Tab-separated table of C-alpha atoms in Angstrom:
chain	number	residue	atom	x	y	z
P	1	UNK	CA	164.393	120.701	45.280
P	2	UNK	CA	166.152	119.109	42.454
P	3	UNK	CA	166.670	120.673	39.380
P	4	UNK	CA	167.787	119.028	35.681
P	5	UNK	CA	167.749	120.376	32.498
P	6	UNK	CA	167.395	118.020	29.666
P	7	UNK	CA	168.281	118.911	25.947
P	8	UNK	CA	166.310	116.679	23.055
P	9	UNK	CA	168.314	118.241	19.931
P	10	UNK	CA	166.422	116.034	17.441
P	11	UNK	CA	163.285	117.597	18.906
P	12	UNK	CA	164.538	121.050	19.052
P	13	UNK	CA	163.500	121.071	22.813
P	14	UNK	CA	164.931	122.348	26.176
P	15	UNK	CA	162.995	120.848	28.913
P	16	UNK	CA	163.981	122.904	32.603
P	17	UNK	CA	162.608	119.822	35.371
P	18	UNK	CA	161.917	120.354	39.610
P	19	UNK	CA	162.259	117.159	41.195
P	20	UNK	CA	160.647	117.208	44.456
P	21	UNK	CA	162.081	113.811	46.483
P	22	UNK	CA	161.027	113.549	49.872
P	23	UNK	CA	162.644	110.445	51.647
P	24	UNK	CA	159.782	107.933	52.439
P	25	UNK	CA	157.176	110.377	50.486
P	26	UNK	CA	155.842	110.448	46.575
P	27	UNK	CA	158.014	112.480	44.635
P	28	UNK	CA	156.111	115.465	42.432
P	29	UNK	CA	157.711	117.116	39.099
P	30	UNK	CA	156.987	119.925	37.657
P	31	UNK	CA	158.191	120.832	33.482
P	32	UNK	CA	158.256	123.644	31.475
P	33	UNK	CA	159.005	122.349	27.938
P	34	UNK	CA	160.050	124.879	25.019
P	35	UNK	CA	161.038	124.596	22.111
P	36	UNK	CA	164.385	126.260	20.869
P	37	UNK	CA	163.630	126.239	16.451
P	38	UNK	CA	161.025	128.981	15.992
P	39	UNK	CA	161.326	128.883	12.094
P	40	UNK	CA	159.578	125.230	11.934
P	41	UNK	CA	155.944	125.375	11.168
P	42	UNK	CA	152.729	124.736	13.744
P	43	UNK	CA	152.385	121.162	12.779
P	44	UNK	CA	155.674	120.695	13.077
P	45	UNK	CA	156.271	122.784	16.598
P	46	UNK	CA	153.361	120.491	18.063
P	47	UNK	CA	154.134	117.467	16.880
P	48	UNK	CA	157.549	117.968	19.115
P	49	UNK	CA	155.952	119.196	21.648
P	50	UNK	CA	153.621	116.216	22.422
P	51	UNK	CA	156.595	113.791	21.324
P	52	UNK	CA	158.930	115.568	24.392
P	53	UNK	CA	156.313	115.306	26.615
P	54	UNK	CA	156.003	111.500	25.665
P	55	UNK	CA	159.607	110.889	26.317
P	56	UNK	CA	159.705	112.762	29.396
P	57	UNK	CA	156.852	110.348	30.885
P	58	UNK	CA	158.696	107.517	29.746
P	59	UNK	CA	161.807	108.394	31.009
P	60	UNK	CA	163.947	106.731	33.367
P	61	UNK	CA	163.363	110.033	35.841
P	62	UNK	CA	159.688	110.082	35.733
P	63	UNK	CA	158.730	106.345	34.984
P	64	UNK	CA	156.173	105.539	36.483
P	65	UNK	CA	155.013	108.854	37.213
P	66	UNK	CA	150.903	109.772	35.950
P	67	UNK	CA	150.419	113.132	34.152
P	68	UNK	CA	148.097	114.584	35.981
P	69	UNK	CA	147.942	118.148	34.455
P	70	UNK	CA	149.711	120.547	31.398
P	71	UNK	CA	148.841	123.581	30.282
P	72	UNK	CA	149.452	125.013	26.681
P	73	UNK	CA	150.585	128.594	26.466
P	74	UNK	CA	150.003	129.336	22.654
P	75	UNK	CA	150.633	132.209	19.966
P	76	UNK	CA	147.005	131.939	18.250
P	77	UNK	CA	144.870	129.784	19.581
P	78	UNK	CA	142.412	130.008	17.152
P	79	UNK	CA	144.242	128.304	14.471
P	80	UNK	CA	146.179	126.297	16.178
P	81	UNK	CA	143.137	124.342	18.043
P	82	UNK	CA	143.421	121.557	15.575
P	83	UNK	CA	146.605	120.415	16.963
P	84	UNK	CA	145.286	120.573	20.663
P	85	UNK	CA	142.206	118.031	20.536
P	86	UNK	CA	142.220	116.201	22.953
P	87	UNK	CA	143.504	112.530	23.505
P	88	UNK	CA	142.109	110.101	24.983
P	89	UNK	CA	143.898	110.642	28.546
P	90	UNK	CA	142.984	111.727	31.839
P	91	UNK	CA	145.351	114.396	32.526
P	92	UNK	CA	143.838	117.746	32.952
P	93	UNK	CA	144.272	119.945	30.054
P	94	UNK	CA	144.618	123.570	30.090
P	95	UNK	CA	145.048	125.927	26.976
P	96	UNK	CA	145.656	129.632	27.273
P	97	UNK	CA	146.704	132.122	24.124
P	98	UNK	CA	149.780	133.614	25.561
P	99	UNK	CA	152.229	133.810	22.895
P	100	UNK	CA	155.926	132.139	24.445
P	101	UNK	CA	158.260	135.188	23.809
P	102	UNK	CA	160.862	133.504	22.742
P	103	UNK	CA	159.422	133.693	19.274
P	104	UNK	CA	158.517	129.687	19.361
P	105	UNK	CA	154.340	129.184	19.211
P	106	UNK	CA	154.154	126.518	21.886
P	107	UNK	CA	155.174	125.975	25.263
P	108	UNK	CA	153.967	123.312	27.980
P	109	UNK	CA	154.407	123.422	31.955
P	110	UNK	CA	152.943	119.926	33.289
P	111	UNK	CA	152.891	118.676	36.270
P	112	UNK	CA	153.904	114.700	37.045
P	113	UNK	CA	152.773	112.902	40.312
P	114	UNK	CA	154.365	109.454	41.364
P	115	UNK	CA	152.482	106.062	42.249
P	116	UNK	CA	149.358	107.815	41.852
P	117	UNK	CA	145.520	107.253	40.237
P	118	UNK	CA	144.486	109.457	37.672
P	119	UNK	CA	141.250	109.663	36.244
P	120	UNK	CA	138.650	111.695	35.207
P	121	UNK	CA	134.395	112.067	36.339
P	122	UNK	CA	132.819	112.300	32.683
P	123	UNK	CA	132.518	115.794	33.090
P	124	UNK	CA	135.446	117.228	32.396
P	125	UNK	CA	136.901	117.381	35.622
P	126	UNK	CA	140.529	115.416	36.373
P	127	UNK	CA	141.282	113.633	39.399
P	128	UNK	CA	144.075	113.108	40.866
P	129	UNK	CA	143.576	110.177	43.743
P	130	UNK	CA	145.564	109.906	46.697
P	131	UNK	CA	144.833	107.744	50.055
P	132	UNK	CA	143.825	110.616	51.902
P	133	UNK	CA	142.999	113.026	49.801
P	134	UNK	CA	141.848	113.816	46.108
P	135	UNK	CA	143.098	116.802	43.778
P	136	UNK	CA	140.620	118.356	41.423
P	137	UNK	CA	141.063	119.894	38.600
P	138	UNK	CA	138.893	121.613	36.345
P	139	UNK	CA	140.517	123.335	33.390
P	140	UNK	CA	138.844	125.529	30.072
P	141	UNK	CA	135.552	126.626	32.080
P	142	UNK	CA	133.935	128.969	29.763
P	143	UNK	CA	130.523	129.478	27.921
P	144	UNK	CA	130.667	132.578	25.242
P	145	UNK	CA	127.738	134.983	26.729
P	146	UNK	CA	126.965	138.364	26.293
P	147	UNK	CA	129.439	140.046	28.316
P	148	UNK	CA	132.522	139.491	30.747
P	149	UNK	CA	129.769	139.754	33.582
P	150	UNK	CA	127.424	136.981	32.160
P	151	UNK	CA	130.874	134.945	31.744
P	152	UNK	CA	132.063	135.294	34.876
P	153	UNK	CA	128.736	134.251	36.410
P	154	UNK	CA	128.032	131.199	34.227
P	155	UNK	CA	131.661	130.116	34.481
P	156	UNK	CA	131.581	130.249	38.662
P	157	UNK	CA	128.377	128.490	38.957
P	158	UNK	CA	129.293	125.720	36.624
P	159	UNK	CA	132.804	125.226	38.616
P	160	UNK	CA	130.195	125.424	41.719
P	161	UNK	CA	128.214	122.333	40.483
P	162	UNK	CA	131.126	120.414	39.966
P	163	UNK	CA	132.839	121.021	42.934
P	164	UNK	CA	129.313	120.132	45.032
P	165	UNK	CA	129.628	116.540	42.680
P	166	UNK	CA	132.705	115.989	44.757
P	167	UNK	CA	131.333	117.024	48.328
P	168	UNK	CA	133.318	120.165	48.292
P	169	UNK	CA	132.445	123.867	48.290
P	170	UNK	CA	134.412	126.976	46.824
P	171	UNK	CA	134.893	128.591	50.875
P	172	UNK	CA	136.345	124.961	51.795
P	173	UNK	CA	138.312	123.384	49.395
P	174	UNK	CA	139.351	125.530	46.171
P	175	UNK	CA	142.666	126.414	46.569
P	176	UNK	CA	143.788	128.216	43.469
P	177	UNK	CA	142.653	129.564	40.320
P	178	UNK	CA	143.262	131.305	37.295
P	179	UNK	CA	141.500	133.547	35.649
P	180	UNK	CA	142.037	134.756	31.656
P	181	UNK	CA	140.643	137.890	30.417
P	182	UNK	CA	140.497	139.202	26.948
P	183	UNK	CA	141.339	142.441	26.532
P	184	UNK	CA	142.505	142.675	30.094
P	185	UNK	CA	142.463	146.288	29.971
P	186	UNK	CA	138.795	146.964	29.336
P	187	UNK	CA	137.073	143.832	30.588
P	188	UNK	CA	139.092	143.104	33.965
P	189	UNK	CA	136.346	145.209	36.342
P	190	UNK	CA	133.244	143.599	35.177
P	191	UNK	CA	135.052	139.713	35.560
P	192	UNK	CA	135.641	141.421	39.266
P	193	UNK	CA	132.583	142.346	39.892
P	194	UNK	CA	131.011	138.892	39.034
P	195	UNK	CA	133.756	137.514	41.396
P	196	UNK	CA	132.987	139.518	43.990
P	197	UNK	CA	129.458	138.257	43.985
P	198	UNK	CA	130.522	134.713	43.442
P	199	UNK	CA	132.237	134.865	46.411
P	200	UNK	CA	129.861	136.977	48.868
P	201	UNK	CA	126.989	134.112	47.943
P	202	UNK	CA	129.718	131.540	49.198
P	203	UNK	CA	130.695	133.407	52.094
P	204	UNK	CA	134.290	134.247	51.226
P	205	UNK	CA	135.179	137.954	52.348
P	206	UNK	CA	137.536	139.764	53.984
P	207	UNK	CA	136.647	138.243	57.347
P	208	UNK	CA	137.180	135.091	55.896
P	209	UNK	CA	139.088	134.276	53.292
P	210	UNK	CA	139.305	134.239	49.155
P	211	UNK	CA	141.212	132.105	47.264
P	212	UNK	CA	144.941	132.279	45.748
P	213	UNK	CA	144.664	133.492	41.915
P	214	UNK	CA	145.792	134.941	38.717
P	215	UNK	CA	143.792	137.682	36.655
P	216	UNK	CA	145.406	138.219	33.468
P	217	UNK	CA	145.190	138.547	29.426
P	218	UNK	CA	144.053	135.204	27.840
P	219	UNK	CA	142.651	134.198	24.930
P	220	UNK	CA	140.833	130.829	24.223
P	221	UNK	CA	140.418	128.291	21.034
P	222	UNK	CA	136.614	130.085	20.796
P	223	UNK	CA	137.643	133.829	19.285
P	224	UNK	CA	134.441	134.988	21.308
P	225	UNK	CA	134.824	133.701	24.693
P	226	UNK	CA	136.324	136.571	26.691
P	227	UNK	CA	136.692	134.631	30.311
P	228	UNK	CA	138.544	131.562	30.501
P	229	UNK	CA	138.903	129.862	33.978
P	230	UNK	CA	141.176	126.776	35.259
P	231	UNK	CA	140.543	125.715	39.197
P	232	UNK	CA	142.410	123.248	41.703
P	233	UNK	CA	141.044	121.873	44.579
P	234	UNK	CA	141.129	119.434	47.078
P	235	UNK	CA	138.881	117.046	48.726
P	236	UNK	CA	139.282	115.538	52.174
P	237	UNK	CA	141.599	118.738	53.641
P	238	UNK	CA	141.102	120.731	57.010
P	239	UNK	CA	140.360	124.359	57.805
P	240	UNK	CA	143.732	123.815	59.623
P	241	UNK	CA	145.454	122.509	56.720
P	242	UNK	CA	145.303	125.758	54.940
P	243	UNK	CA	147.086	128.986	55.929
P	244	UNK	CA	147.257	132.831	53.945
P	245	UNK	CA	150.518	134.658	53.526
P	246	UNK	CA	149.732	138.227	53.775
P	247	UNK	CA	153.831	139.723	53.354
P	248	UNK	CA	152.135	142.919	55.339
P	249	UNK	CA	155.509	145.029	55.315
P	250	UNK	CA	155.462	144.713	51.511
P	251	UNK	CA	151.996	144.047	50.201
P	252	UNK	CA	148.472	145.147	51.149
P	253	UNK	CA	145.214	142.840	51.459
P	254	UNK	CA	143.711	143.104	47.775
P	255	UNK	CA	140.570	144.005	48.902
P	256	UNK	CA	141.727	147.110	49.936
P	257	UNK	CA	141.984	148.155	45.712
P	258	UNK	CA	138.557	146.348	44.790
P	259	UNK	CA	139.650	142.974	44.125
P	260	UNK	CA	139.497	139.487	46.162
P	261	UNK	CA	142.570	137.351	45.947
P	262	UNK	CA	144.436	135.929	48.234
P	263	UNK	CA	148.415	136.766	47.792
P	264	UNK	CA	149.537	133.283	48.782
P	265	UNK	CA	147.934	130.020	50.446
P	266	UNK	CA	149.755	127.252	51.612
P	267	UNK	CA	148.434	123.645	52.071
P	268	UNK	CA	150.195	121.394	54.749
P	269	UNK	CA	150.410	117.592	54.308
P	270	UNK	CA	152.223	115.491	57.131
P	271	UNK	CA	155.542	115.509	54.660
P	272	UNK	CA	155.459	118.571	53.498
P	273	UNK	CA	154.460	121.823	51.859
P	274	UNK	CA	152.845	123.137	48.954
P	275	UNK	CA	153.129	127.106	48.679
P	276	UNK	CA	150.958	129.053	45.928
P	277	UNK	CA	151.968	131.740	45.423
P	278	UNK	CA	149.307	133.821	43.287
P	279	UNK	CA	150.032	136.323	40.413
P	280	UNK	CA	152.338	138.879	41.955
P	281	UNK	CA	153.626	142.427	40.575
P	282	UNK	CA	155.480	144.954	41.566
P	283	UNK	CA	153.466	146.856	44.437
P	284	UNK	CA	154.319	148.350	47.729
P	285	UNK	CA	151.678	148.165	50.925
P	286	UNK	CA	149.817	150.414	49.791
P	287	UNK	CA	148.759	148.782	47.306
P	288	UNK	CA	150.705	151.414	44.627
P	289	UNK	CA	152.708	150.758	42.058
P	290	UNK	CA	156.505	150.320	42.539
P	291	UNK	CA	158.906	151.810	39.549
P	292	UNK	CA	156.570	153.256	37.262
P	293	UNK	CA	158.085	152.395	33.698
P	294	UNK	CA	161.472	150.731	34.896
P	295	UNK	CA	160.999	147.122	34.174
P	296	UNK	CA	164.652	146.332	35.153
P	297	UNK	CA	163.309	147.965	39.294
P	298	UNK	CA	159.806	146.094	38.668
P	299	UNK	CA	161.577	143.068	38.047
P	300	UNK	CA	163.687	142.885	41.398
P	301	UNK	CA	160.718	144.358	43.370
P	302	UNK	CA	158.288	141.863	42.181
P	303	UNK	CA	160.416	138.757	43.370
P	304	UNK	CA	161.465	140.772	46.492
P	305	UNK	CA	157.394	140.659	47.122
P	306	UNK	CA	157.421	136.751	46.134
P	307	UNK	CA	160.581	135.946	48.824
P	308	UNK	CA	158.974	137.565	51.576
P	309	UNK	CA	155.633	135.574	50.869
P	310	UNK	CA	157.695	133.072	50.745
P	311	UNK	CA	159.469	133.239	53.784
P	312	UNK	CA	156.194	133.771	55.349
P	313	UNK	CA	155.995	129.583	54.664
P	314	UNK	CA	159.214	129.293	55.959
P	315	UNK	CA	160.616	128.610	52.449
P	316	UNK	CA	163.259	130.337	49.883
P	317	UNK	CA	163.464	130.725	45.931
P	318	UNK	CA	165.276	127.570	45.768
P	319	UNK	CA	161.753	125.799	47.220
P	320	UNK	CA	160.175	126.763	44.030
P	321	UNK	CA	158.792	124.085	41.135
P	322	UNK	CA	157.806	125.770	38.343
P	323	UNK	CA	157.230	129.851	37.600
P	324	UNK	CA	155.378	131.066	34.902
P	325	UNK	CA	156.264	135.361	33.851
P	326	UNK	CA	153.610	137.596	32.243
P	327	UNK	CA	154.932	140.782	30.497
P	328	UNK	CA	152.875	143.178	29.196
P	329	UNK	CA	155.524	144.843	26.508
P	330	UNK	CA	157.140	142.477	24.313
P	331	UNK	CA	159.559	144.880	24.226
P	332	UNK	CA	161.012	144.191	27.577
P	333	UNK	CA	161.568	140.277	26.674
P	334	UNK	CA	165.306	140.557	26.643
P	335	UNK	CA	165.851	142.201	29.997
P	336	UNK	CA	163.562	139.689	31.922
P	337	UNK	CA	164.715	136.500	30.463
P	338	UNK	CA	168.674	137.786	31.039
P	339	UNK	CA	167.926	138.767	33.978
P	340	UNK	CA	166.433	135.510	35.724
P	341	UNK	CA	168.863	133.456	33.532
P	342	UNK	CA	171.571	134.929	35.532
P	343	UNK	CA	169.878	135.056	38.641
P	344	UNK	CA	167.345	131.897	38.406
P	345	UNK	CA	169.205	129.992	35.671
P	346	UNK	CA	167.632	126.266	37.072
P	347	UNK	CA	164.377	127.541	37.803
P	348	UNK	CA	161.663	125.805	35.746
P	349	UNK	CA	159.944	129.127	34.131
P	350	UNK	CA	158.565	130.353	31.039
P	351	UNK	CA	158.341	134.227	29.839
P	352	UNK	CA	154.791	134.870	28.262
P	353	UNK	CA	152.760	137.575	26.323
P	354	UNK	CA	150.196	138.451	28.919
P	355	UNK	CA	149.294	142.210	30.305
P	356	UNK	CA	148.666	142.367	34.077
P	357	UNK	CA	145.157	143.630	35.258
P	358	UNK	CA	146.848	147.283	35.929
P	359	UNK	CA	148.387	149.024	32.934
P	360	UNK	CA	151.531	150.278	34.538
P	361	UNK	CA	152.799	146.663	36.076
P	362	UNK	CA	154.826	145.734	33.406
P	363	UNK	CA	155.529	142.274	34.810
P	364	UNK	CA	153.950	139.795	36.788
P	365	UNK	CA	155.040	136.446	38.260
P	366	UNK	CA	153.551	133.446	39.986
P	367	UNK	CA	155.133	130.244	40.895
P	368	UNK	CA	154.213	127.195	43.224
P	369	UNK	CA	156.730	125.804	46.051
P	370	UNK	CA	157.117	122.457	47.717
P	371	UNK	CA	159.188	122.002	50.849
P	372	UNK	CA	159.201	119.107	52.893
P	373	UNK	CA	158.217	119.814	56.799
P	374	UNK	CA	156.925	116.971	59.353
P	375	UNK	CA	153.346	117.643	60.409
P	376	UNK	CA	152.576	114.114	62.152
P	377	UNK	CA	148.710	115.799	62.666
P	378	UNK	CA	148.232	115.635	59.290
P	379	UNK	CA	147.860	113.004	56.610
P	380	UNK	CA	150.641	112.297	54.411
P	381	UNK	CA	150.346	113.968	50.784
């Protein structure tokens, strides 16, 4: 993995870049774009934000490289909609209230694909086109219901429609989501429960398999919707494609505390790689939390979980693309950031407002990894 920071001082942006260049294969980018001025206004924040992720697509690293996916993380969604309407493009487009802690109200992660096809169905659903295979995105599921329950429910069944528009089922070819909750703390167990049900209709279970995911605070542009859902999958891949890192000595199977996630999934192409890792906290085998209180120990234990799922895919910290950080205290912004900046300094990442599904993690982290591997029975990526 390649890693570049670029500096845009006239746009008050710092823009951290993965380069993933496999010899003979399509290179992949991932970007988290912040800004560095948090005293200009929304308008003005937004304006640089779309105008550095212009640049960046036009630039002499990423020309000719197709968008095919970004995802806002905003301080208040609610008022700052108007500046996220959507273009006419066919990138998928994800927007999640969780404020950027470094005091700015925007920041972007996308995702760039080379010599690709991007388009979208007329449903809301982005493509991403490959020879062999197609990548499917569905971002902003939600419908404002009654309750988390009634969300949950409607939100899985529409993503089931689309996903049987494509010829492709939840058990076979959804390989990661992510799941918002408002008020996390009091609405988490009924979005679970709806899950759960989801999933035993589909036939994932413990026998079988669930899917790679986050479950965390969100908030969406609609002030009532209180479950907000983006979804990747892919069309054209193999049962033995697809493999589950467990990290056994460190982590226990989630069903074993009442929830159904997998901790990692990986996805094998002939020329490499991808490694997803889902949310991850800082919890032993037991499935108990690690360092009550000590953010500092729950930092270093949470990406001690995340290397040895990683090194279950025979791959290392430096295979990661992009990481996004959830803290639940504010408070504890300082200590995180200096601590990965010294530690992770190249990593692509971004430090969020979000509290975790269980009051006393005080941090959670996800990230995706690419490494490049020769796998001759499989289709290139």
């Amino acid at each position: 993995m390649k890693y570049i920071n670029i500096e845009w001082d006239d746009l008050s942006v710092n823009i951290n870049l993965s380069c993933f260049l496999p010899e003979g294969g399509v290179a992949e980018y991932h970007a988290i774009i912040e800004l560095n001025n948090k005293y200009n206004n929304a308008e003005i924040q937004y304006r640089d934000i779309e105008a550095a992720l212009e640049r960046l697509q036009q630039s002499d690293i990423l020309r000719g490289s197709a968008l095919v996916l970004k995802r806002y993380f905003v301080s208040d969604a609610v008022n700052q909609s108007q500046f996220l309407k959507r273009k006419n493009e066919d990138a998928a487009v994800s927007v999640v209230q969780q404020p950027p802690l470094n005091g700015t109200k925007v920041s972007v992660w996308a995702y760039f694909v080379a010599d690709s096809r991007i388009y979208t169905d007329g449903y809301g659903t982005t493509i991403l086109s490959r020879p062999h295979f197609k990548h499917i995105y569905n971002t902003q599921l939600q419908k404002s219901l009654k309750d988390e329950y009634a969300e949950t429910e409607c939100i899985f069944n529409t993503y089931l429609e689309s996903l049987y528009l494509h010829g492709c089922t939840l058990k076979d070819n959804c390989i990661r989501t992510w799941i918002y909750v408002q008020g996390v703390d009091v609405h988490y167990s009924e979005m679970v429960k709806a899950r759960i049900a989801c999933f035993n209709r589909e036939g994932l279970n413990k026998e079988t398999h669930y899917i790679a995911s986050t479950g965390i605070e969100g908030r969406y542009t609609d002030a009532q919707t209180l479950v907000l859902m983006d979804a990747y999958a892919i069309k054209g891949i193999s049962q033995e494609q697809v493999k589950y890192l467990h990290a056994s000595t460190h982590l226990n199977p989630t069903h074993e505390y009442g929830v159904t996630f997998e901790r990692g999934t990986t996805v094998d192409y002939g020329d490499r790689r991808h490694i997803f890792i889902s949310g991850t906290a800082s919890i032993d085998n037991n499935g108990e939390i690690v360092h009550l209180t000590n953010i500092e120990k729950q930092i270093e234990r949470t990406i001690e979980n995340i290397e040895v799922l990683l090194a279950e895919a025979d791959a290392v910290i430096n295979d990661i693309s992009k990481m996004i950080v959830y803290l639940r205290d504010t408070a504890d912004y300082q200590i995180v950031s200096d601590y990965l900046d010294k530690y992770y300094k190249e990593l692509p990442k971004v430090i969020v407002w979000a509290p975790v599904c269980r009051p006393g993690w005080l941090i959670e982290i996800e990230c995706i990894a690419i490494k490049e591997i020769e796998a001759n029975q499989f289709e290139k990526f």
